[in-house]
Structure formats: structure tokens, C-alpha cells
Coordinates of C-alpha atoms in Angstrom, one line a residue:
F250 CA 5.0 -2.3 -7.1
S251 CA 7.2 -0.8 -4.4
L252 CA 9.9 0.0 -7.0
T253 CA 7.3 1.7 -9.3
F254 CA 5.9 3.7 -6.4
S255 CA 9.2 4.9 -5.1
L256 CA 10.8 5.6 -8.5
T257 CA 7.8 7.7 -9.6
G258 CA 7.7 9.7 -6.3
N259 CA 11.4 10.5 -6.6
L260 CA 11.1 11.4 -10.2
I261 CA 8.4 14.1 -9.6
Y262 CA 10.3 15.2 -6.4
F263 CA 13.3 15.9 -8.7
Y264 CA 11.1 17.7 -11.3
L265 CA 9.7 20.1 -8.6
L266 CA 13.0 20.8 -6.9
K267 CA 14.6 22.1 -10.1
K268 CA 14.7 25.9 -10.3
F269 CA 14.2 28.0 -13.4
D270 CA 17.5 29.8 -14.0
N271 CA 16.3 32.4 -16.5
L272 CA 13.6 33.9 -14.3
R273 CA 13.0 35.3 -10.8
I274 CA 9.4 34.3 -9.9
D275 CA 7.9 35.2 -6.5
F276 CA 5.1 32.7 -6.1
K277 CA 2.6 33.3 -3.3
F278 CA 2.7 29.6 -2.7
Q279 CA 6.4 28.8 -3.2
I280 CA 7.1 25.8 -5.4
S281 CA 10.1 25.1 -3.2
N282 CA 7.7 24.6 -0.3
F283 CA 8.3 21.1 0.9
K284 CA 4.6 20.2 1.2
F285 CA 4.0 20.9 -2.5
I286 CA 7.0 18.8 -3.6
I287 CA 5.8 15.9 -1.4
L288 CA 2.3 16.4 -2.7
G289 CA 3.4 16.2 -6.4
G290 CA 5.5 13.1 -5.8
L291 CA 2.9 11.3 -3.8
V292 CA 0.1 12.1 -6.4
S293 CA 2.1 10.7 -9.3
A294 CA 3.3 7.7 -7.3
L295 CA -0.3 6.8 -6.4
L296 CA -1.5 7.3 -10.0
V297 CA 1.1 5.2 -11.6
S298 CA 0.8 2.4 -9.0
L299 CA -2.8 2.3 -8.0
S300 CA -5.1 4.4 -10.3
A301 CA -7.2 3.6 -13.3
N302 CA -9.1 5.6 -15.8
L303 CA -12.6 7.2 -15.3
H304 CA -14.4 3.9 -16.1
P305 CA -14.8 2.7 -12.5
A306 CA -16.1 6.0 -11.2
F307 CA -18.4 6.7 -14.2
Y308 CA -20.0 3.3 -14.4
N309 CA -20.4 2.9 -10.7
F310 CA -22.2 6.2 -10.6
K311 CA -24.4 5.0 -13.5
M312 CA -25.1 1.6 -11.9
Q313 CA -25.4 2.5 -8.3
I314 CA -26.9 6.1 -8.3
L315 CA -28.8 6.2 -11.6
R316 CA -29.7 2.4 -11.4
K317 CA -28.8 1.9 -15.1
P318 CA -27.1 -1.5 -15.8
Y319 CA -23.8 -2.0 -17.5
C320 CA -23.7 -3.2 -21.1
D321 CA -23.8 -6.8 -19.9
G322 CA -26.8 -6.1 -17.7
A323 CA -24.9 -6.1 -14.4
F324 CA -25.5 -3.7 -11.6
T325 CA -22.2 -4.5 -9.8
Y326 CA -18.8 -3.3 -10.9
W327 CA -16.4 -5.9 -12.3
Y328 CA -12.8 -4.5 -12.1
P329 CA -11.4 -6.0 -15.4
N330 CA -14.0 -4.0 -17.3
A331 CA -11.8 -0.9 -16.9
T332 CA -9.2 -2.7 -19.1
R333 CA -11.6 -4.1 -21.6
Y334 CA -14.0 -1.3 -22.5
I335 CA -13.6 -0.4 -26.2
G336 CA -15.2 -3.2 -28.2
Y337 CA -17.0 -4.6 -25.2
C338 CA -19.4 -1.8 -24.2
P339 CA -21.1 -1.8 -26.6
D340 CA -20.2 -5.2 -27.9
V341 CA -18.7 -4.8 -31.4
D342 CA -16.0 -6.4 -33.5
D343 CA -13.3 -4.1 -32.2
K344 CA -12.1 -5.7 -29.0
T345 CA -9.2 -3.8 -27.5
I346 CA -7.0 -3.9 -24.4
H347 CA -6.2 -0.8 -22.4
E348 CA -4.5 -2.0 -19.2
F349 CA -2.6 0.1 -16.7
P350 CA 0.0 -0.8 -14.0
S351 CA -2.5 -1.1 -11.1
Y352 CA -4.4 -3.9 -12.9
S353 CA -1.1 -5.6 -13.7
F354 CA 0.0 -5.5 -10.0
I355 CA -3.4 -6.7 -8.8
V356 CA -3.4 -9.8 -11.0
S357 CA 0.4 -10.5 -10.4
D358 CA 1.3 -10.0 -14.0
L359 CA 5.0 -10.3 -14.9
H360 CA 4.8 -9.9 -18.6
G361 CA 7.4 -7.7 -20.4
H362 CA 5.3 -4.5 -20.3
V363 CA 5.3 -4.8 -16.4
S364 CA 8.9 -5.9 -16.0
D365 CA 10.0 -2.9 -18.1
I366 CA 8.3 -0.3 -15.8
P367 CA 11.5 0.4 -13.7
F368 CA 13.5 0.8 -16.8
V369 CA 10.9 3.2 -18.3
L370 CA 10.8 5.4 -15.2
T371 CA 14.6 5.4 -15.0
F372 CA 14.8 6.4 -18.7
L373 CA 12.3 9.3 -18.1
A374 CA 14.5 10.5 -15.1
L375 CA 17.7 10.4 -17.2
S376 CA 15.9 12.0 -20.2
F377 CA 15.1 15.0 -17.9
T378 CA 18.7 15.3 -16.7
L379 CA 19.8 15.2 -20.4
F380 CA 17.3 18.0 -21.1
L381 CA 18.7 20.1 -18.3
K382 CA 22.3 19.4 -19.4
I383 CA 21.6 20.5 -23.0
K384 CA 20.0 23.7 -21.6
E385 CA 22.7 24.5 -19.1
D386 CA 25.8 23.6 -21.1
K387 CA 27.3 26.7 -22.7
D388 CA 29.5 24.7 -25.2
L389 CA 27.3 22.7 -27.6
S390 CA 30.2 21.6 -29.8
L391 CA 30.8 18.1 -30.9
A392 CA 32.7 17.6 -27.6
F393 CA 29.5 18.0 -25.7
V394 CA 28.0 15.0 -27.5
F395 CA 30.8 12.7 -26.3
K396 CA 30.7 14.2 -22.8
S397 CA 27.1 13.2 -22.5
P398 CA 26.3 9.8 -20.8
F399 CA 24.7 8.5 -24.0
L400 CA 25.7 4.9 -23.3
I401 CA 23.3 4.9 -20.3
F402 CA 20.5 5.7 -22.7
S403 CA 21.7 3.1 -25.2
F404 CA 21.9 0.5 -22.5
L405 CA 18.3 1.2 -21.3
L406 CA 16.9 1.2 -24.8
G407 CA 18.6 -2.1 -25.5
I408 CA 17.1 -3.6 -22.3
M409 CA 13.7 -2.2 -23.3
F410 CA 13.9 -3.9 -26.7
M411 CA 14.7 -7.3 -25.1
T412 CA 12.1 -6.9 -22.4
N413 CA 9.2 -5.3 -24.3
Q414 CA 10.0 -4.4 -27.8
W415 CA 7.1 -1.9 -28.1
D416 CA 8.9 0.4 -25.5
Y417 CA 11.9 0.8 -27.8
P418 CA 10.3 3.0 -30.5
I419 CA 8.1 4.7 -27.9
Y420 CA 11.0 6.0 -25.8
L421 CA 13.1 6.7 -28.9
M422 CA 10.2 9.1 -29.7
V423 CA 10.5 10.6 -26.2
L424 CA 14.2 11.0 -26.6
G425 CA 13.8 12.6 -30.0
F426 CA 11.5 15.3 -28.7
V427 CA 13.8 15.8 -25.7
L428 CA 16.8 16.3 -28.0
F429 CA 15.0 18.5 -30.5
F430 CA 13.5 20.9 -27.9
G431 CA 16.6 20.8 -25.9
F432 CA 18.8 22.0 -28.7
F433 CA 16.0 24.4 -29.9
Q434 CA 16.6 26.3 -26.7
H435 CA 20.0 27.2 -27.9
Y436 CA 19.7 27.4 -31.7
G437 CA 16.0 28.2 -32.3
K438 CA 14.9 27.9 -35.9
N439 CA 18.4 26.9 -37.0
V440 CA 19.6 23.9 -38.9
K441 CA 21.9 23.1 -35.9
T442 CA 18.8 22.2 -33.9
I443 CA 18.1 19.3 -36.3
T444 CA 21.8 18.3 -36.9
Q445 CA 22.7 18.2 -33.3
S446 CA 19.6 16.3 -32.3
A447 CA 20.2 13.8 -35.1
L448 CA 23.8 13.4 -34.2
L449 CA 23.3 12.6 -30.6
G450 CA 20.3 10.5 -31.5
I451 CA 22.4 8.3 -33.8
I452 CA 25.2 8.1 -31.3
I453 CA 22.6 6.7 -28.7
L454 CA 20.9 4.5 -31.3
I455 CA 23.8 2.6 -32.7
P456 CA 25.1 1.1 -29.3
S457 CA 21.5 0.2 -28.4
I458 CA 21.2 -1.8 -31.6
I459 CA 24.6 -3.5 -31.0
L460 CA 23.4 -4.4 -27.5
F461 CA 20.1 -6.1 -28.5
L462 CA 21.4 -7.6 -31.9
P463 CA 22.5 -11.0 -30.4
F464 CA 19.0 -11.3 -28.9
Q465 CA 17.3 -10.2 -32.1
L466 CA 19.2 -12.6 -34.3
G467 CA 17.8 -15.6 -32.4
F468 CA 14.3 -14.1 -32.0
D469 CA 11.3 -14.7 -34.3
P470 CA 9.0 -11.7 -34.0
I471 CA 5.3 -11.9 -34.4
V472 CA 5.0 -8.7 -36.4
K473 CA 3.6 -9.3 -39.8
G474 CA 3.5 -5.7 -41.0
I475 CA 1.5 -2.5 -40.5
A476 CA -2.1 -1.8 -41.7
F477 CA -4.8 0.7 -41.4
V478 CA -7.4 0.1 -38.7
R479 CA -10.8 -1.1 -39.7
T480 CA -12.7 0.5 -36.8
H481 CA -12.3 3.5 -34.5
S482 CA -13.0 4.2 -30.8
L483 CA -16.2 6.2 -30.0
P484 CA -15.4 9.7 -28.7
H485 CA -17.1 9.2 -25.3
Q486 CA -15.0 6.1 -24.8
L487 CA -11.8 8.0 -25.4
L488 CA -13.0 10.6 -22.9
I489 CA -13.7 8.1 -20.2
L490 CA -10.3 6.5 -20.7
W491 CA -8.2 9.6 -21.2
G492 CA -10.4 12.6 -20.3
A493 CA -8.8 13.1 -16.9
P494 CA -5.2 13.4 -18.0
W495 CA -6.2 15.5 -20.9
F496 CA -8.0 17.9 -18.5
F497 CA -4.8 18.2 -16.4
G498 CA -2.8 18.8 -19.6
L499 CA -5.3 21.4 -20.9
T500 CA -5.1 23.3 -17.6
L501 CA -1.3 23.4 -17.9
L502 CA -1.5 24.7 -21.4
I503 CA -4.0 27.4 -20.5
Y504 CA -1.9 28.3 -17.5
L505 CA 1.2 28.6 -19.7
F506 CA -0.1 29.8 -23.0
G507 CA -3.5 31.4 -22.3
Y508 CA -2.1 34.8 -23.4
K509 CA -2.6 33.7 -27.0
I510 CA -6.3 34.1 -26.5
K511 CA -6.2 37.4 -24.7
I512 CA -3.6 39.4 -26.7
K513 CA -4.3 40.4 -30.3
N514 CA -0.7 41.2 -31.1
I515 CA 1.1 38.5 -29.2
F516 CA 4.3 39.1 -31.0
K517 CA 5.0 42.3 -29.1
K518 CA 7.2 41.4 -26.3
E519 CA 6.1 44.1 -23.9
N520 CA 2.4 43.2 -24.2
F521 CA 3.2 39.5 -23.9
I522 CA 5.2 39.9 -20.6
K523 CA 2.6 42.3 -19.2
W524 CA -0.3 40.0 -19.8
I525 CA 1.6 36.9 -18.6
S526 CA 2.4 38.7 -15.3
K527 CA -1.3 39.6 -14.8
F528 CA -2.6 36.2 -15.8
L529 CA -0.2 34.2 -13.5
N530 CA -0.2 36.7 -10.7
V531 CA 3.7 36.7 -10.7
D532 CA 6.5 39.2 -11.1
I533 CA 8.7 38.3 -14.0
E534 CA 12.1 39.7 -14.7
L535 CA 14.3 38.6 -17.6
K536 CA 18.0 38.2 -16.7
N537 CA 19.0 39.5 -20.1
K538 CA 16.4 41.6 -21.9
K539 CA 18.5 41.9 -25.0
E540 CA 18.8 38.2 -25.4
K541 CA 16.5 36.7 -28.1
P542 CA 13.9 34.6 -26.3
L543 CA 13.8 30.9 -27.2
I544 CA 11.9 28.2 -25.3
A545 CA 13.0 28.8 -21.7
N546 CA 11.6 32.2 -21.3
Y547 CA 9.0 34.2 -19.4
S548 CA 7.1 31.8 -17.2
L549 CA 7.9 28.7 -19.1
L550 CA 10.1 26.5 -17.0
I551 CA 12.4 23.8 -18.4
T552 CA 10.3 21.2 -16.5
D553 CA 7.1 22.6 -18.1
V554 CA 8.5 21.8 -21.5
F555 CA 9.5 18.3 -20.5
V556 CA 6.1 17.5 -19.0
L557 CA 4.4 18.9 -22.1
I558 CA 6.6 16.5 -24.1
L559 CA 5.3 13.6 -22.0
F560 CA 1.7 14.7 -22.5
L561 CA 2.3 15.2 -26.3
V562 CA 3.9 11.7 -26.7
S563 CA 1.2 10.1 -24.7
T564 CA -1.5 11.6 -26.8
I565 CA 0.3 10.6 -30.0
L566 CA 0.3 7.0 -28.7
I567 CA -3.4 7.1 -28.3
I568 CA -4.0 8.5 -31.8
I569 CA -1.7 6.0 -33.6
P570 CA -4.0 2.9 -33.1
E571 CA -6.9 5.0 -34.3
I572 CA -5.1 5.2 -37.7
I573 CA -2.8 2.2 -38.0
Y574 CA -2.0 -1.1 -36.1
V575 CA 0.7 -3.7 -36.0
K576 CA -0.5 -7.0 -37.6
D577 CA 0.0 -10.1 -35.4
I578 CA -1.8 -13.3 -34.8
Y579 CA -5.0 -11.8 -33.4
I580 CA -8.2 -12.4 -35.3
A581 CA -10.1 -9.6 -37.1
S582 CA -12.3 -8.6 -34.2
Y583 CA -9.1 -8.1 -32.1
H584 CA -7.0 -6.7 -34.9
R585 CA -5.7 -3.7 -33.0
A586 CA -6.0 -5.0 -29.5
N587 CA -2.3 -5.5 -28.9
T588 CA -1.4 -2.2 -30.5
V589 CA -3.8 -0.3 -28.3
F590 CA -2.6 -2.2 -25.3
K591 CA 1.2 -1.7 -25.7
L592 CA 1.0 1.9 -26.8
T593 CA -1.5 3.2 -24.3
Y594 CA 0.1 1.4 -21.4
Q595 CA 3.0 3.8 -21.8
S596 CA 0.6 6.7 -22.3
F597 CA -0.9 5.9 -18.9
I598 CA 2.5 5.9 -17.2
M599 CA 3.6 9.2 -18.7
F600 CA 0.3 10.9 -18.1
S601 CA 0.4 9.8 -14.5
V602 CA 4.0 11.0 -14.1
G603 CA 3.0 14.4 -15.5
I604 CA -0.2 14.9 -13.5
G605 CA 1.6 15.2 -10.2
Y606 CA 3.7 17.9 -11.6
V607 CA 0.8 19.8 -13.3
L608 CA -1.2 19.8 -10.1
T609 CA 1.6 21.2 -8.0
R610 CA 2.9 23.6 -10.7
V611 CA -0.5 25.3 -11.3
L612 CA -1.9 25.3 -7.8
S613 CA 1.3 26.6 -6.2
S614 CA 1.6 29.4 -8.7
L615 CA -1.9 30.9 -8.4
K616 CA -3.1 33.3 -5.7
K617 CA -6.0 32.3 -3.6
G618 CA -9.2 33.1 -5.4
F619 CA -11.9 31.6 -7.6
K620 CA -9.6 30.3 -10.3
R621 CA -7.4 28.4 -7.8
N622 CA -10.3 27.1 -5.8
L623 CA -12.1 25.9 -8.9
L624 CA -9.0 24.1 -10.1
L625 CA -8.4 22.6 -6.6
V626 CA -11.9 21.2 -6.5
S627 CA -11.7 19.9 -10.1
Y628 CA -8.3 18.3 -9.5
T629 CA -9.4 16.7 -6.2
F630 CA -12.6 15.3 -7.8
L631 CA -10.7 13.8 -10.7
L632 CA -8.0 12.3 -8.5
F633 CA -10.7 10.7 -6.4
C634 CA -12.3 9.2 -9.5
L635 CA -9.0 7.8 -10.7
L636 CA -8.0 6.4 -7.3
V637 CA -11.3 4.7 -6.5
Y638 CA -10.2 1.6 -8.6
P639 CA -8.3 -0.3 -5.9
F640 CA -11.5 -0.5 -3.7
Y641 CA -13.0 -2.7 -6.4
S642 CA -9.9 -4.4 -7.9
I643 CA -8.2 -5.6 -4.8
K644 CA -11.4 -7.0 -3.3
G645 CA -12.5 -8.4 -6.6
Y646 CA -9.3 -10.4 -7.1
Y647 CA -8.4 -11.3 -3.5
G648 CA -11.8 -11.5 -1.9
S649 CA -12.2 -10.4 1.7
L650 CA -9.5 -8.0 3.1
A651 CA -10.1 -9.1 6.7
P652 CA -6.9 -9.8 8.6
K653 CA -7.8 -13.4 9.0
T654 CA -7.8 -13.9 5.2
Y655 CA -4.2 -12.5 4.8
K656 CA -2.1 -14.9 2.8
G657 CA 1.3 -13.2 3.0
L658 CA 3.8 -12.6 0.3
F659 CA 4.7 -16.2 -0.3
G660 CA 4.0 -16.7 -4.0
L661 CA 3.5 -20.5 -3.8
Q662 CA 1.0 -20.3 -1.0
F663 CA -1.8 -21.2 -3.5
M664 CA 0.1 -24.3 -4.5
Q665 CA 0.5 -25.3 -0.9
R666 CA -3.2 -25.0 -0.4
L667 CA -4.7 -26.2 -3.7
Y668 CA -2.0 -28.7 -4.9
P669 CA -0.1 -30.0 -1.9
D670 CA 1.4 -32.9 -3.7
D671 CA 2.7 -30.7 -6.5
Y672 CA 4.0 -28.2 -4.0
K673 CA 6.0 -31.0 -2.3
T674 CA 7.3 -31.9 -5.7
I675 CA 8.5 -28.3 -6.3
V676 CA 10.2 -28.2 -2.9
W677 CA 12.0 -31.5 -3.7
L678 CA 13.2 -30.3 -7.1
N679 CA 14.4 -27.0 -5.7
N680 CA 16.3 -28.8 -2.9
N681 CA 17.7 -31.7 -4.9
V682 CA 18.2 -30.7 -8.5
S683 CA 21.1 -28.5 -9.6
G684 CA 21.6 -26.8 -12.9
Q685 CA 18.9 -26.5 -15.5
P686 CA 17.9 -30.0 -16.6
N687 CA 14.8 -30.2 -18.7
I688 CA 11.5 -31.5 -17.2
L689 CA 8.3 -32.7 -18.8
E690 CA 4.8 -31.8 -17.5
A691 CA 1.4 -31.4 -19.1
V692 CA 0.8 -28.6 -21.6
G693 CA -2.1 -26.4 -20.7
D694 CA -4.1 -23.4 -21.7
S695 CA -3.3 -19.8 -20.8
Y696 CA -4.4 -18.5 -17.4
T697 CA -4.7 -22.0 -15.9
D698 CA -2.5 -23.7 -13.3
Y699 CA -0.8 -25.8 -15.9
E700 CA 3.0 -25.6 -16.3
R701 CA 3.0 -25.1 -12.5
I702 CA 6.2 -27.1 -11.9
S703 CA 8.4 -25.2 -14.5
M704 CA 6.9 -22.0 -13.2
A705 CA 7.8 -22.6 -9.6
T706 CA 11.2 -24.2 -10.2
G707 CA 12.5 -22.3 -13.2
L708 CA 13.4 -25.6 -14.9
P709 CA 12.7 -25.6 -18.6
T710 CA 10.0 -27.7 -20.1
I711 CA 9.0 -28.6 -23.7
E712 CA 6.2 -26.0 -23.9
G713 CA 4.5 -23.4 -21.7
W714 CA 1.0 -22.0 -22.0
L715 CA -0.1 -22.9 -25.6
V716 CA -1.6 -19.6 -26.7
H717 CA 1.2 -17.5 -25.2
E718 CA 3.8 -19.7 -27.0
W719 CA 1.8 -19.2 -30.1
L720 CA 1.5 -15.4 -29.7
W721 CA 5.3 -15.0 -29.0
R722 CA 6.2 -16.9 -32.2
G723 CA 3.5 -15.6 -34.6
S724 CA 2.9 -19.1 -35.9
F725 CA 1.1 -22.1 -34.5
D726 CA 3.4 -24.6 -36.3
E727 CA 5.9 -25.1 -33.5
P728 CA 3.6 -24.8 -30.5
G729 CA 1.1 -27.1 -32.1
K730 CA 3.7 -29.7 -32.9
R731 CA 5.1 -29.7 -29.4
Q732 CA 1.7 -30.0 -27.9
T733 CA 1.1 -33.1 -29.9
E734 CA 4.5 -34.5 -29.0
V735 CA 3.9 -34.0 -25.3
Q736 CA 0.6 -35.8 -25.6
T737 CA 2.3 -38.6 -27.5
I738 CA 4.9 -39.1 -24.7
Y739 CA 2.2 -39.4 -22.0
E740 CA -0.4 -41.5 -24.0
S741 CA 1.4 -43.4 -26.7
K742 CA 1.9 -47.2 -26.4
D743 CA 4.9 -47.0 -28.6
I744 CA 7.9 -46.9 -26.2
S745 CA 10.4 -46.4 -29.0
Q746 CA 8.7 -43.3 -30.2
T747 CA 8.3 -42.1 -26.7
K748 CA 12.1 -42.5 -26.0
E749 CA 12.9 -40.8 -29.2
L750 CA 10.9 -37.7 -28.3
L751 CA 12.3 -37.6 -24.7
N752 CA 15.9 -37.8 -26.2
K753 CA 15.0 -35.1 -28.7
Y754 CA 14.2 -32.6 -25.9
H755 CA 16.8 -33.9 -23.5
I756 CA 14.3 -34.6 -20.8
K757 CA 15.8 -35.5 -17.4
Y758 CA 12.8 -35.5 -15.1
L759 CA 9.3 -36.7 -16.0
I760 CA 6.4 -35.4 -13.9
V761 CA 3.2 -37.5 -13.5
G762 CA 0.6 -35.9 -11.3
E763 CA -3.1 -35.2 -11.1
M764 CA -3.0 -32.4 -13.7
E765 CA -1.3 -34.8 -16.2
R766 CA -4.0 -37.4 -15.6
Q767 CA -6.7 -34.7 -16.2
K768 CA -5.0 -33.4 -19.3
Y769 CA -4.3 -36.9 -20.8
P770 CA -7.1 -39.3 -19.9
N771 CA -5.3 -42.1 -21.8
L772 CA -2.1 -41.6 -19.9
N773 CA 0.0 -44.8 -20.1
Q774 CA 1.2 -45.2 -16.5
E775 CA 2.9 -48.5 -17.1
K776 CA 5.0 -47.2 -19.9
L777 CA 6.0 -44.1 -18.0
T778 CA 7.0 -46.1 -15.0
S779 CA 9.3 -48.2 -17.1
L780 CA 11.1 -45.2 -18.6
G781 CA 13.1 -44.3 -15.5
K782 CA 13.7 -44.4 -11.8
K783 CA 11.1 -42.9 -9.4
V784 CA 13.0 -40.4 -7.3
F785 CA 10.2 -38.7 -5.5
E786 CA 6.5 -39.4 -4.8
S787 CA 3.8 -37.6 -2.8
S788 CA 0.4 -39.3 -3.0
Q789 CA -0.8 -38.4 -6.5
T790 CA 2.4 -36.9 -7.9
A791 CA 5.6 -38.7 -8.8
V792 CA 8.9 -37.7 -10.4
Y793 CA 10.8 -40.1 -12.6
E794 CA 14.5 -39.5 -13.4
L795 CA 15.4 -40.6 -16.9
P796 CA 18.8 -42.1 -17.8

């Protein structure tokens, strides 16, 4: 959480510090003013780390003010509903997931899409520096390509692939737009724009593939192809989920390109410049009036283009699962759930990064007046609606926030409180076992306290949460087989078969505790005791060391 917050704040701080070299713009509210820079960074940091969509604000207003129940009949807000909306309200066979970092942090999620957030933010920061370098470098020969720090991008893309594979094509798309529009600034509608973009893209792509190839060769993906979706989101649902960032993006577009609505002949440069000056309330002077204008011209800053790229890619990621989805193990009513989840999670991050810039860019550029005041009120209202979520999610997950209920940052505190014998077992293993010997404990369902010993010690076991193991492999064959084998070890009366299975998985420590007894009611205690030496015991939990 802290890393996400600080990285986002610094990223926007850097965006807003960058000057536009081709123009001299005298803003009434200078963008270099420190308070605006801090404001932009703080807004984006808060949005990425703590905000949600408009679902909490909209349905709280509907339930509490209008006294109309939620789709399930409730009059109180339940925070996970903001991540499970399409397909659930109304209840139809199109269940989707549209999570965001705030929810992930609240529920202590450490899946790949969360672990990858620091790499994503770092990639966005470096992409912007590459965008600037392409713009500022006067020599765009082949030598430029090899002077660029492309290996950093290759490294980050390779890490993304191994952490959360969905992020690899997503940020390749971001990089592709950055390269294309970056070179377009120099070459315009010239074949060099495409060739240079493709060349640098390939040079970045190949090392990234080499980096993740050893991982991929031993990895069995769950992807079973791509298909057209069977259902679509309702328009009002998309607006509740994405209406706020689209509004910010729309105001930036109107601010930058509103002249197209006002001027009949927009291709006349003198009319174009005159209207832009009037619309933005700024004085604009081109450094070189004879130079053919490309992207970075008039009021369009290099950062504007980059942020527009973020909004464009984010919107594309929302549109994709309305057309196609990646086939995996999910049943028909959840067929596009994972595709919506993994694509729009990144949309949320990029939108949130861009909003802080948009707010500061537009408000700091307009003179005091009706337009600015209207935007200020609109922006403030939307930010309030987006940031109301923690007031429901934190309390909903953690209960009372009174100081006396504070539990601290110790992640195993719940084990210490709920499973004291297992906690003592974990402490003993951490203090007395070296290396990575295999252990055996009960196999349980997802989102339960099973696999608690392997989780807290890092020691490998035969199988983790059943459905997660199934999802990661795309087939139930191996997880199902292992589940049965673990049950056999704990319950079978055949000691020879039990020893054979223990040897097959090189089990060194066997755990027998209350959760094993609950999971396996026919647990053969006498057999298990005879298999090895009891090296630790705490009331209901024992550890047996096998020869």
C-alpha cells in the first residue's frame, strides 16, 4: 500500500514538473506552483490506493436517501458489491469481477495482479521518460535505439509476465502507443514513424521473451483460446463503474481540442491559434513559426499526449471484454469474469494516475470564472464519490476502528488468537527447521484457514487451496488427484500405501492438528503416530518428523 501510494504521488509530481519546451504559456495559475503539483500527486495517490468506482456513492444515496433497496433487498452497503456489480445487480448469468487496488489492500490480497502494481507504476514512469527522450533527441538514427535504456523495459515486461501474465500484453500496448506517438512528433505521417516504432518495440520485446522463457517452459497456462462474449454490460453499469474517469478524460479533451467544435475551417493555422488562445485564456507563441506542426504544438503538452494515451488504453481495456474474452476454467455464467477482472484492474490504475494530472492541468490553466468554478465543483464532487469507499470497506472488513481494537501489523496475529496451537507450531518450525523440507497438512477450500502452516512458514506442501490450484493449472486432474492422495495419507489403514505416497512427495514433516481432524473425520491417529518421531506438540497440534 505505502509503495503504491508513494510511487503514484511521485509519478504525477514528475508529470507536472515537466515544462513544455515548444511554447511559452503564461498561466494565471502557474502549473509550476508547488501547491498544484502537490495536489495532483496527492489526488492520484489517493485514487490508486484508496478509491473505488461510483458504486458506493450511487447506491448509498439510493438506499439511504431515496430508501430504495439494493438488488438483494438490503438497505445497508456491503463493500464487496463494488467489485461484483455486473451480473449481480440485476442477477443474470454474466457474473464479472471488476476489482481495484483499494479492495485488494483491504482484504490483504497478494495475488499477482497486486504484487505487480509497483512494477506497473515503475513501467509507466519509465515510459514517460522514454516519451520525453524521443521528443527531445535531435538524432533519431539507429544509434538512438541502442542508446535508449530498452533493457529496463525488457526486464520489467519479463517480470510482469511471470507475476501477472495479463499485464504483459497490456503494457506492451501502452509501450506501442508511446513509441508510435513519440516518433510521430518527429516524422509525422511518414513511414519512419512506423519503422522506428517497430524497431525499438522489437528490440525491447526480444530480451523480455528471453527473460521469461525459462519460466514459461515449465508453466502450464490455463488459457484455452479466445472467443466472442455471450453477454454485454448494461450502459448504466458501465457509467457507474467508469463514468467518473471518463468525465475527467472528456474535460481534458474539450480543454485541448474544443476548437474543433468552434472553428469551421480548423485547418487554417491563424484561426486555430487565435481560437485556442481565446478558449484557454493563455498567450501562445511558437518558437519556430515556419516549422511544420506535429503533435507537440500550440497548447498540447507532451504530458497531455501521454495522459491521453493512458485514458485511451484504459478505455480499450474496458471495451475488449465487451467483444471477446479469454477462455479458462470458469463456467458459462462466469465466462468473461477473469478477462474483465484482469483488464479493467489496469484500467483503474491508469485512469487514477491520469485523473490527478487532468485536474491540475485544467484547473491551473483557466482563469477564475464560471467555467473554472463549475469544473472545480464537479471535480470535487466526483473525487468525494470515489473516495467514500474506505469508510465502508475498512469498517466492513476490520470491524470497529476504535483504538482498543487495533491489532497491529503482525500478520499472524489472527493465528495467535484463533489457533494458538497452530501458531506455536509455526513458531517452532520457523525456529528449528532450515532449508525447504516438504510438509503435509490438510487440503482445504479457497478463502478458508486451511494451508495455514505452509502459508506462515513458506514450507512447501502437497497442495494449496484446491480451487486456486485448479485455476492456475486449467485442469482438475492434478489438483483432484493430490487431494485424494492427501486424504489417503491421513485416513487410509494401508501403511504401505501411505509410506509410498509420503516418499513420492518427499514429506519430511507431518502435521496433525484440529483442522486435519475436522477435514478428515476418519483420520488414523495410530498409523500416523507410527510413521515418525513426534518432535513438537502443543495441546491439539503435533509435528512428526519422518525418516
